[in-house]
mmCIF file of C-alpha atoms in Angstrom:
data_model
loop_
_atom_site.group_PDB
_atom_site.id
_atom_site.type_symbol
_atom_site.label_atom_id
_atom_site.label_comp_id
_atom_site.label_asym_id
_atom_site.label_seq_id
_atom_site.Cartn_x
_atom_site.Cartn_y
_atom_site.Cartn_z
ATOM 1 C CA SER A 1 -83.164 -9.706 229.997
ATOM 2 C CA LEU A 2 -85.996 -7.946 228.180
ATOM 3 C CA MET A 3 -83.902 -7.482 225.036
ATOM 4 C CA SER A 4 -82.836 -11.125 225.151
ATOM 5 C CA ALA A 5 -86.458 -12.310 225.478
ATOM 6 C CA MET A 6 -87.657 -10.066 222.659
ATOM 7 C CA PHE A 7 -84.851 -11.337 220.413
ATOM 8 C CA LEU A 8 -85.772 -14.941 221.207
ATOM 9 C CA GLN A 9 -89.431 -14.415 220.374
ATOM 10 C CA LYS A 10 -88.350 -13.334 216.886
ATOM 11 C CA GLU A 11 -85.512 -15.834 216.385
ATOM 12 C CA LEU A 12 -86.852 -19.068 217.915
ATOM 13 C CA PRO A 13 -89.891 -19.464 215.595
ATOM 14 C CA ILE A 14 -87.524 -19.252 212.593
ATOM 15 C CA ARG A 15 -85.214 -21.925 213.961
ATOM 16 C CA ILE A 16 -88.002 -24.163 215.267
ATOM 17 C CA GLY A 17 -89.799 -23.869 211.932
ATOM 18 C CA LYS A 18 -86.664 -25.137 210.190
ATOM 19 C CA ARG A 19 -86.568 -28.141 212.542
ATOM 20 C CA VAL A 20 -90.169 -28.941 211.546
ATOM 21 C CA GLN A 21 -89.207 -28.727 207.862
ATOM 22 C CA GLU A 22 -86.247 -31.069 208.444
ATOM 23 C CA LEU A 23 -88.454 -33.639 210.174
ATOM 24 C CA GLN A 24 -91.098 -33.426 207.451
ATOM 25 C CA SER A 25 -88.440 -33.848 204.748
ATOM 26 C CA LEU A 26 -87.376 -37.233 206.137
ATOM 27 C CA PRO A 27 -88.141 -40.175 203.826
ATOM 28 C CA VAL A 28 -91.763 -41.341 204.028
ATOM 29 C CA PRO A 29 -91.036 -44.620 205.877
ATOM 30 C CA MET A 30 -89.465 -42.652 208.729
ATOM 31 C CA TYR A 31 -91.707 -39.589 208.850
ATOM 32 C CA SER A 32 -94.799 -41.819 208.783
ATOM 33 C CA THR A 33 -93.812 -43.529 212.053
ATOM 34 C CA LYS A 34 -95.885 -42.564 215.059
ATOM 35 C CA SER A 35 -92.889 -41.401 217.109
ATOM 36 C CA VAL A 36 -91.521 -39.022 214.477
ATOM 37 C CA ARG A 37 -94.971 -37.579 213.669
ATOM 38 C CA GLU A 38 -95.491 -36.935 217.397
ATOM 39 C CA LEU A 39 -92.102 -35.214 217.528
ATOM 40 C CA SER A 40 -92.977 -33.037 214.545
ATOM 41 C CA ALA A 41 -96.299 -32.123 216.191
ATOM 42 C CA LEU A 42 -94.405 -31.162 219.372
ATOM 43 C CA TYR A 43 -92.176 -28.797 217.409
ATOM 44 C CA GLU A 44 -95.202 -27.305 215.627
ATOM 45 C CA GLU A 45 -96.898 -26.724 218.982
ATOM 46 C CA THR A 46 -93.733 -25.069 220.314
ATOM 47 C CA PHE A 47 -93.537 -22.863 217.211
ATOM 48 C CA PHE A 48 -97.009 -21.427 217.845
ATOM 49 C CA ARG A 49 -96.492 -21.140 221.621
ATOM 50 C CA VAL A 50 -93.444 -18.925 221.133
ATOM 51 C CA LEU A 51 -94.903 -16.976 218.221
ATOM 52 C CA ASN A 52 -98.270 -16.255 219.860
ATOM 53 C CA HIS A 53 -96.934 -15.393 223.315
ATOM 54 C CA ASP A 54 -97.455 -11.821 224.465
ATOM 55 C CA PRO A 55 -94.427 -9.658 223.550
ATOM 56 C CA PRO A 56 -92.000 -9.852 226.507
ATOM 57 C CA ASN A 57 -91.549 -6.064 226.660
ATOM 58 C CA ASN A 58 -92.128 -5.715 230.400
ATOM 59 C CA SER A 59 -91.057 -7.622 233.500
ATOM 60 C CA LYS A 60 -94.288 -9.554 233.940
ATOM 61 C CA ALA A 61 -94.449 -10.665 230.296
ATOM 62 C CA GLU A 62 -90.733 -11.570 230.332
ATOM 63 C CA GLN A 63 -91.268 -13.710 233.440
ATOM 64 C CA SER A 64 -94.126 -15.535 231.707
ATOM 65 C CA PHE A 65 -92.049 -15.960 228.531
ATOM 66 C CA SER A 66 -89.102 -17.409 230.494
ATOM 67 C CA ASP A 67 -91.397 -19.803 232.358
ATOM 68 C CA MET A 68 -92.739 -20.966 229.002
ATOM 69 C CA LEU A 69 -89.160 -21.598 227.770
ATOM 70 C CA LEU A 70 -88.479 -23.737 230.848
ATOM 71 C CA ASN A 71 -91.587 -25.772 230.077
ATOM 72 C CA VAL A 72 -90.568 -26.109 226.405
ATOM 73 C CA ARG A 73 -87.103 -27.312 227.412
ATOM 74 C CA ASP A 74 -88.602 -30.000 229.646
ATOM 75 C CA LYS A 75 -91.026 -31.161 226.942
ATOM 76 C CA HIS A 76 -88.201 -31.588 224.430
ATOM 77 C CA LYS A 77 -86.030 -33.811 226.619
ATOM 78 C CA LEU A 78 -87.084 -37.045 224.882
ATOM 79 C CA VAL A 79 -86.316 -36.011 221.300
ATOM 80 C CA GLN A 80 -83.498 -38.560 221.050
ATOM 81 C CA ALA A 81 -85.753 -41.371 222.315
ATOM 82 C CA ASN A 82 -88.454 -40.386 219.793
ATOM 83 C CA ILE A 83 -86.058 -40.655 216.860
ATOM 84 C CA ALA A 84 -84.753 -44.000 218.150
ATOM 85 C CA ALA A 85 -88.335 -45.268 218.506
ATOM 86 C CA GLY A 86 -88.910 -44.233 214.895
ATOM 87 C CA PHE A 87 -86.025 -46.464 213.777
ATOM 88 C CA ILE A 88 -87.446 -49.373 215.780
ATOM 89 C CA GLU A 89 -90.908 -48.869 214.219
ATOM 90 C CA MET A 90 -89.340 -48.921 210.755
ATOM 91 C CA LEU A 91 -87.541 -52.192 211.503
ATOM 92 C CA ARG A 92 -90.729 -53.801 212.796
ATOM 93 C CA SER A 93 -92.681 -52.707 209.724
ATOM 94 C CA GLY A 94 -90.199 -54.501 207.454
ATOM 95 C CA VAL A 95 -88.160 -51.555 206.117
ATOM 96 C CA PRO A 96 -84.746 -52.898 204.967
ATOM 97 C CA LYS A 97 -81.791 -52.061 207.203
ATOM 98 C CA TRP A 98 -79.889 -50.465 204.291
ATOM 99 C CA ALA A 99 -82.771 -48.011 203.867
ATOM 100 C CA ILE A 100 -82.897 -47.211 207.584
ATOM 101 C CA GLU A 101 -79.139 -46.502 207.626
ATOM 102 C CA SER A 102 -79.212 -44.530 204.351
ATOM 103 C CA GLU A 103 -77.066 -41.419 203.945
ATOM 104 C CA GLU A 104 -80.169 -39.340 203.230
ATOM 105 C CA ILE A 105 -81.607 -40.029 206.694
ATOM 106 C CA GLN A 106 -78.239 -39.521 208.377
ATOM 107 C CA ASP A 107 -77.596 -36.170 206.667
ATOM 108 C CA LYS A 108 -81.058 -34.859 207.533
ATOM 109 C CA LEU A 109 -80.765 -35.984 211.163
ATOM 110 C CA THR A 110 -77.303 -34.423 211.467
ATOM 111 C CA ARG A 111 -78.749 -31.087 210.278
ATOM 112 C CA PHE A 112 -81.735 -31.514 212.595
ATOM 113 C CA TYR A 113 -79.599 -32.223 215.674
ATOM 114 C CA THR A 114 -77.121 -29.432 214.836
ATOM 115 C CA GLY A 115 -80.006 -26.977 214.578
ATOM 116 C CA ARG A 116 -81.527 -28.352 217.769
ATOM 117 C CA ILE A 117 -78.279 -27.634 219.641
ATOM 118 C CA GLY A 118 -78.532 -24.022 218.481
ATOM 119 C CA VAL A 119 -82.152 -23.697 219.630
ATOM 120 C CA ARG A 120 -81.378 -25.241 223.004
ATOM 121 C CA LEU A 121 -78.291 -23.058 223.387
ATOM 122 C CA LEU A 122 -80.260 -19.851 222.794
ATOM 123 C CA MET A 123 -82.848 -20.830 225.410
ATOM 124 C CA ASP A 124 -80.229 -21.985 227.935
ATOM 125 C CA GLN A 125 -78.190 -18.814 227.491
ATOM 126 C CA HIS A 126 -81.212 -16.571 228.088
ATOM 127 C CA LEU A 127 -82.335 -18.581 231.114
ATOM 128 C CA GLY A 128 -78.762 -18.745 232.427
ATOM 129 C CA LEU A 129 -78.209 -14.991 232.128
ATOM 130 C CA ARG A 130 -81.550 -14.421 233.803
ATOM 131 C CA ARG A 131 -80.562 -16.733 236.653
ATOM 132 C CA ASP A 132 -77.192 -14.984 236.972
ATOM 133 C CA ALA A 133 -78.912 -11.606 237.296
ATOM 134 C CA GLN A 134 -81.216 -12.947 240.020
ATOM 135 C CA ASP A 135 -78.299 -14.523 241.883
ATOM 136 C CA ARG A 136 -76.303 -11.291 241.803
ATOM 137 C CA SER A 137 -79.199 -9.380 243.307
ATOM 138 C CA GLU A 138 -79.502 -11.918 246.125
ATOM 139 C CA GLN A 139 -75.829 -12.383 246.994
ATOM 140 C CA ALA A 140 -73.661 -10.212 249.159
ATOM 141 C CA GLN A 141 -71.082 -8.192 247.252
ATOM 142 C CA HIS A 142 -68.037 -10.075 248.608
ATOM 143 C CA LYS A 143 -69.470 -13.508 247.696
ATOM 144 C CA ARG A 144 -70.460 -12.849 244.121
ATOM 145 C CA GLY A 145 -67.300 -13.995 242.391
ATOM 146 C CA GLN A 146 -67.041 -17.212 244.383
ATOM 147 C CA LEU A 147 -70.631 -18.332 243.891
ATOM 148 C CA GLN A 148 -70.950 -17.509 240.230
ATOM 149 C CA GLN A 149 -68.069 -19.849 239.276
ATOM 150 C CA ALA A 150 -67.294 -17.649 236.247
ATOM 151 C CA PHE A 151 -70.445 -18.540 234.307
ATOM 152 C CA VAL A 152 -71.784 -16.313 231.538
ATOM 153 C CA GLY A 153 -75.227 -17.761 230.967
ATOM 154 C CA CYS A 154 -74.658 -21.463 230.291
ATOM 155 C CA VAL A 155 -70.983 -20.996 229.319
ATOM 156 C CA GLN A 156 -68.378 -21.552 232.028
ATOM 157 C CA THR A 157 -65.404 -19.347 231.232
ATOM 158 C CA GLN A 158 -63.032 -21.580 233.229
ATOM 159 C CA CYS A 159 -64.599 -25.024 232.947
ATOM 160 C CA ASN A 160 -62.462 -27.495 234.915
ATOM 161 C CA LEU A 161 -62.243 -30.486 232.576
ATOM 162 C CA ARG A 162 -61.350 -32.982 235.289
ATOM 163 C CA GLU A 163 -64.393 -32.116 237.437
ATOM 164 C CA ILE A 164 -66.824 -32.610 234.545
ATOM 165 C CA ILE A 165 -65.074 -35.817 233.477
ATOM 166 C CA GLU A 166 -65.264 -37.209 237.037
ATOM 167 C CA ASP A 167 -69.042 -36.634 237.055
ATOM 168 C CA ALA A 168 -69.379 -38.381 233.681
ATOM 169 C CA ILE A 169 -67.257 -41.309 234.880
ATOM 170 C CA SER A 170 -69.368 -41.777 237.996
ATOM 171 C CA ASP A 171 -72.645 -41.767 236.049
ATOM 172 C CA ALA A 172 -71.328 -43.995 233.245
ATOM 173 C CA ARG A 173 -70.102 -46.582 235.763
ATOM 174 C CA ASP A 174 -73.457 -46.487 237.579
ATOM 175 C CA ALA A 175 -75.310 -47.058 234.274
ATOM 176 C CA CYS A 176 -73.028 -49.979 233.413
ATOM 177 C CA LYS A 177 -73.489 -51.547 236.848
ATOM 178 C CA MET A 178 -77.261 -51.164 236.622
ATOM 179 C CA HIS A 179 -77.498 -52.976 233.272
ATOM 180 C CA LEU A 180 -74.568 -55.415 233.423
ATOM 181 C CA LYS A 181 -74.124 -55.819 237.202
ATOM 182 C CA ASP A 182 -70.420 -54.931 236.935
ATOM 183 C CA CYS A 183 -68.092 -52.231 235.638
ATOM 184 C CA PRO A 184 -64.346 -51.741 235.052
ATOM 185 C CA THR A 185 -62.262 -49.207 236.932
ATOM 186 C CA VAL A 186 -61.798 -45.878 235.140
ATOM 187 C CA MET A 187 -58.459 -44.103 235.633
ATOM 188 C CA ILE A 188 -57.790 -40.403 234.922
ATOM 189 C CA GLU A 189 -54.340 -39.469 233.621
ATOM 190 C CA GLY A 190 -52.586 -36.438 232.143
ATOM 191 C CA ARG A 191 -52.999 -32.786 233.092
ATOM 192 C CA GLU A 192 -55.379 -32.161 235.970
ATOM 193 C CA ASP A 193 -55.001 -28.372 235.942
ATOM 194 C CA ILE A 194 -56.634 -27.654 232.586
ATOM 195 C CA SER A 195 -59.657 -25.424 232.188
ATOM 196 C CA ALA A 196 -61.320 -23.986 229.092
ATOM 197 C CA PRO A 197 -64.240 -21.744 228.144
ATOM 198 C CA TYR A 198 -66.893 -24.366 227.432
ATOM 199 C CA ILE A 199 -70.404 -25.547 228.201
ATOM 200 C CA PRO A 200 -70.023 -28.232 230.910
ATOM 201 C CA GLU A 201 -73.143 -30.102 229.776
ATOM 202 C CA HIS A 202 -71.708 -30.656 226.286
ATOM 203 C CA LEU A 203 -68.404 -32.046 227.585
ATOM 204 C CA TYR A 204 -70.315 -34.264 230.016
ATOM 205 C CA ILE A 205 -72.495 -35.706 227.233
ATOM 206 C CA MET A 206 -69.489 -36.577 225.059
ATOM 207 C CA VAL A 207 -67.460 -38.247 227.814
ATOM 208 C CA PHE A 208 -70.500 -40.022 229.292
ATOM 209 C CA GLU A 209 -71.642 -41.532 225.982
ATOM 210 C CA ILE A 210 -68.164 -42.750 225.008
ATOM 211 C CA LEU A 211 -67.426 -44.161 228.465
ATOM 212 C CA LYS A 212 -70.707 -46.092 228.485
ATOM 213 C CA ASN A 213 -69.601 -47.809 225.295
ATOM 214 C CA SER A 214 -66.124 -48.544 226.683
ATOM 215 C CA CYS A 215 -67.396 -49.940 229.981
ATOM 216 C CA ARG A 216 -70.031 -52.065 228.286
ATOM 217 C CA ALA A 217 -67.542 -53.492 225.751
ATOM 218 C CA THR A 218 -65.076 -54.334 228.516
ATOM 219 C CA VAL A 219 -67.637 -56.196 230.635
ATOM 220 C CA GLU A 220 -69.078 -58.027 227.618
ATOM 221 C CA LEU A 221 -65.629 -59.224 226.508
ATOM 222 C CA HIS A 222 -63.954 -59.956 229.826
ATOM 223 C CA GLY A 223 -66.637 -59.981 232.507
ATOM 224 C CA ARG A 224 -69.775 -61.806 233.583
ATOM 225 C CA ALA A 225 -71.426 -61.110 230.206
ATOM 226 C CA SER A 226 -68.626 -62.847 228.268
ATOM 227 C CA THR A 227 -68.502 -66.438 227.032
ATOM 228 C CA SER A 228 -65.097 -66.944 228.635
ATOM 229 C CA HIS A 229 -64.649 -69.873 231.024
ATOM 230 C CA THR A 230 -62.653 -67.579 233.329
ATOM 231 C CA PRO A 231 -64.554 -64.272 233.422
ATOM 232 C CA MET A 232 -63.141 -61.320 235.360
ATOM 233 C CA TYR A 233 -65.007 -59.290 237.943
ATOM 234 C CA GLY A 234 -64.727 -55.785 239.404
ATOM 235 C CA GLU A 235 -61.141 -54.589 239.696
ATOM 236 C CA GLU A 236 -59.913 -57.638 237.745
ATOM 237 C CA LEU A 237 -61.408 -56.155 234.567
ATOM 238 C CA PRO A 238 -58.980 -54.224 232.323
ATOM 239 C CA PRO A 239 -59.370 -50.560 233.311
ATOM 240 C CA CYS A 240 -60.582 -47.810 231.012
ATOM 241 C CA ARG A 241 -58.290 -44.784 230.877
ATOM 242 C CA VAL A 242 -59.145 -41.115 230.409
ATOM 243 C CA THR A 243 -56.216 -38.876 229.463
ATOM 244 C CA ILE A 244 -56.521 -35.073 229.598
ATOM 245 C CA SER A 245 -54.144 -32.820 227.693
ATOM 246 C CA GLY A 246 -54.122 -29.425 226.073
ATOM 247 C CA GLY A 247 -52.295 -26.458 224.651
ATOM 248 C CA SER A 248 -53.597 -24.513 221.684
ATOM 249 C CA ASP A 249 -56.563 -26.916 221.900
ATOM 250 C CA CYS A 250 -58.026 -29.233 224.554
ATOM 251 C CA PHE A 251 -57.986 -33.012 224.169
ATOM 252 C CA VAL A 252 -59.543 -35.925 226.028
ATOM 253 C CA LYS A 253 -58.606 -39.496 225.116
ATOM 254 C CA ILE A 254 -60.735 -42.412 226.329
ATOM 255 C CA SER A 255 -59.135 -45.848 225.939
ATOM 256 C CA ASP A 256 -60.483 -49.317 226.633
ATOM 257 C CA ARG A 257 -59.579 -52.951 226.123
ATOM 258 C CA GLY A 258 -63.034 -54.041 225.058
ATOM 259 C CA GLY A 259 -62.013 -55.911 221.925
ATOM 260 C CA GLY A 260 -62.116 -53.095 219.386
ATOM 261 C CA ILE A 261 -64.353 -52.656 216.338
ATOM 262 C CA PRO A 262 -63.953 -54.676 213.098
ATOM 263 C CA PRO A 263 -62.762 -52.466 210.181
ATOM 264 C CA GLN A 264 -65.903 -53.218 208.146
ATOM 265 C CA SER A 265 -68.091 -51.883 210.995
ATOM 266 C CA LEU A 266 -66.035 -48.817 211.894
ATOM 267 C CA GLN A 267 -67.879 -46.368 209.634
ATOM 268 C CA ARG A 268 -71.290 -47.566 210.807
ATOM 269 C CA ILE A 269 -70.661 -46.360 214.373
ATOM 270 C CA TRP A 270 -71.459 -42.811 213.190
ATOM 271 C CA ASN A 271 -74.896 -43.864 211.960
ATOM 272 C CA PHE A 272 -77.838 -42.734 214.106
ATOM 273 C CA ALA A 273 -79.653 -46.007 213.414
ATOM 274 C CA HIS A 274 -76.740 -48.289 214.286
ATOM 275 C CA THR A 275 -76.590 -49.995 217.664
ATOM 276 C CA THR A 276 -75.043 -53.237 218.858
ATOM 277 C CA ALA A 277 -77.113 -53.277 222.041
ATOM 278 C CA PRO A 278 -79.464 -56.228 222.600
ATOM 279 C CA PRO A 279 -83.174 -55.554 223.308
ATOM 280 C CA GLY A 280 -83.667 -53.913 226.697
ATOM 281 C CA MET A 281 -80.237 -52.296 226.696
ATOM 282 C CA GLN A 282 -80.782 -49.462 224.193
ATOM 283 C CA GLU A 283 -80.589 -46.860 226.962
ATOM 284 C CA LEU A 284 -77.083 -47.993 227.947
ATOM 285 C CA ALA A 285 -76.054 -47.772 224.283
ATOM 286 C CA GLY A 286 -77.474 -44.238 223.936
ATOM 287 C CA PHE A 287 -80.338 -45.463 221.695
ATOM 288 C CA GLY A 288 -77.689 -45.802 218.957
ATOM 289 C CA HIS A 289 -77.261 -41.994 219.049
ATOM 290 C CA GLY A 290 -74.375 -41.813 221.521
ATOM 291 C CA LEU A 291 -71.357 -41.438 219.233
ATOM 292 C CA PRO A 292 -72.882 -39.534 216.282
ATOM 293 C CA LEU A 293 -74.673 -37.103 218.586
ATOM 294 C CA SER A 294 -71.515 -36.584 220.658
ATOM 295 C CA ARG A 295 -69.575 -35.796 217.484
ATOM 296 C CA THR A 296 -72.284 -33.304 216.501
ATOM 297 C CA TYR A 297 -71.788 -31.508 219.846
ATOM 298 C CA ALA A 298 -68.005 -31.458 219.368
ATOM 299 C CA ARG A 299 -68.208 -30.166 215.800
ATOM 300 C CA TYR A 300 -70.692 -27.460 216.770
ATOM 301 C CA TRP A 301 -67.827 -25.684 218.582
ATOM 302 C CA GLY A 302 -65.150 -26.425 215.993
ATOM 303 C CA GLY A 303 -63.912 -29.609 217.673
ATOM 304 C CA ASP A 304 -64.267 -33.236 216.641
ATOM 305 C CA ILE A 305 -64.311 -36.840 217.821
ATOM 306 C CA GLU A 306 -62.169 -39.544 216.203
ATOM 307 C CA VAL A 307 -62.141 -43.263 216.927
ATOM 308 C CA MET A 308 -59.067 -45.440 216.440
ATOM 309 C CA SER A 309 -59.771 -49.159 216.774
ATOM 310 C CA MET A 310 -57.411 -52.119 217.181
ATOM 311 C CA GLU A 311 -59.477 -55.187 216.421
ATOM 312 C CA ASN A 312 -59.352 -57.833 219.165
ATOM 313 C CA CYS A 313 -57.698 -55.320 221.481
ATOM 314 C CA GLY A 314 -59.542 -52.075 222.176
ATOM 315 C CA VAL A 315 -60.495 -48.569 221.094
ATOM 316 C CA ASP A 316 -58.955 -45.117 221.571
ATOM 317 C CA ASN A 317 -61.513 -42.301 221.371
ATOM 318 C CA TYR A 318 -60.117 -38.800 220.855
ATOM 319 C CA ILE A 319 -62.228 -35.759 221.772
ATOM 320 C CA ARG A 320 -60.962 -32.382 220.561
ATOM 321 C CA LEU A 321 -62.898 -29.478 222.068
ATOM 322 C CA GLY A 322 -61.839 -26.728 219.651
ATOM 323 C CA VAL A 323 -60.962 -24.229 222.405
ATOM 324 C CA PRO A 324 -57.547 -23.265 223.869
ATOM 325 C CA ALA A 325 -56.502 -24.666 227.232
ATOM 326 C CA LYS A 326 -55.867 -22.631 230.355
ATOM 327 C CA PHE A 327 -53.664 -23.907 233.176
ATOM 328 C CA TYR A 328 -54.282 -23.375 236.891
ATOM 329 C CA GLY A 329 -51.368 -22.133 238.978
ATOM 330 C CA THR A 330 -48.676 -22.893 236.406
ATOM 331 C CA GLU A 331 -46.452 -20.812 234.209
ATOM 332 C CA THR A 332 -47.533 -19.899 230.717
ATOM 333 C CA PRO A 333 -46.678 -22.826 228.400
ATOM 334 C CA ASP A 334 -43.688 -22.277 226.099
ATOM 335 C CA TRP A 335 -45.833 -22.464 222.954
ATOM 336 C CA MET A 336 -47.952 -19.554 224.230
ATOM 337 C CA LYS A 337 -44.845 -17.464 224.954
ATOM 338 C CA ARG A 338 -43.437 -18.149 221.486
ATOM 339 C CA GLU A 339 -46.778 -17.306 219.836
ATOM 340 C CA ALA A 340 -47.032 -14.059 221.789
ATOM 341 C CA VAL A 341 -43.527 -13.046 220.646
ATOM 342 C CA HIS A 342 -44.344 -13.835 217.003
ATOM 343 C CA SER A 343 -47.625 -11.923 217.233
ATOM 344 C CA ASP A 344 -45.871 -8.841 218.641
ATOM 345 C CA ALA A 345 -43.281 -9.051 215.873
ATOM 346 C CA ARG A 346 -46.043 -9.069 213.250
ATOM 347 C CA GLY A 347 -47.918 -6.249 214.947
ATOM 348 C CA VAL A 348 -50.833 -8.527 215.847
ATOM 349 C CA TYR A 349 -52.335 -7.925 219.280
#
């Protein structure tokens, strides 16, 4: 814990400083907005808080340092909303939409968010390992394995995909009901016994953001928000489907019948400034950040997100996690057996 804290005090200022540089390198119309300048000031404040903290080379100083990291994590929760507010300020000040959605802004924000994931991951891992150590000291020896749920810091070595997806489904449906007063049924299909070494929060974010879009599109096309003379309600709405599969990689497919995306608009869905949500519903649409930010999380671990649209029908969203699947209580899949045989034959172990 002491070594981890001392490493963070050296590493975090470097990474946070780079985030400040990325924000300050944004085009003038965006960096000059109040929201983005406030965000930059927050990162500058965090830089000096970490840098000027007493060296965490003893238990008391490490406790203080970890408490400061918890406070920093809480203060940085609204980064996404700050960036979205910056886009809104630009629109209101008369900046053309083509300039707001420019590749320069998108590339810089992608680098900023990718770096931010790394900063957050370092803090979460230190705080998670610290929590694990405290829990082990408080638990009886025979209960340790059960209560820890195979976590190493913030990484769950056997993350049950279905459990995380069920949580995301529940919250996405609640958000849709709160804003649109209705929501389609969401069905889970495929393998239910798949686990993988992953960070549950990252999987949750990806599934939650995509499902919000699917539920909203379904209600707007078929439900009470549609212009149809015969709108559908509740269980009458076409269901969204979540399919889980895996092998050498893990996959989650989220399908809806919300009308699809026109081909000319398909590339814009990855733009941080693009949203189809009307005023007052930006939160349900992820402030326009939902899909591009989810893809950034997936790509951070070597995975990806792809969207296949059938106009006037629906959308299939494919999440690839970039980690091999593990199966509960089942035999080793044939592909694993074959790969093991080939590896032995080549002398690879």
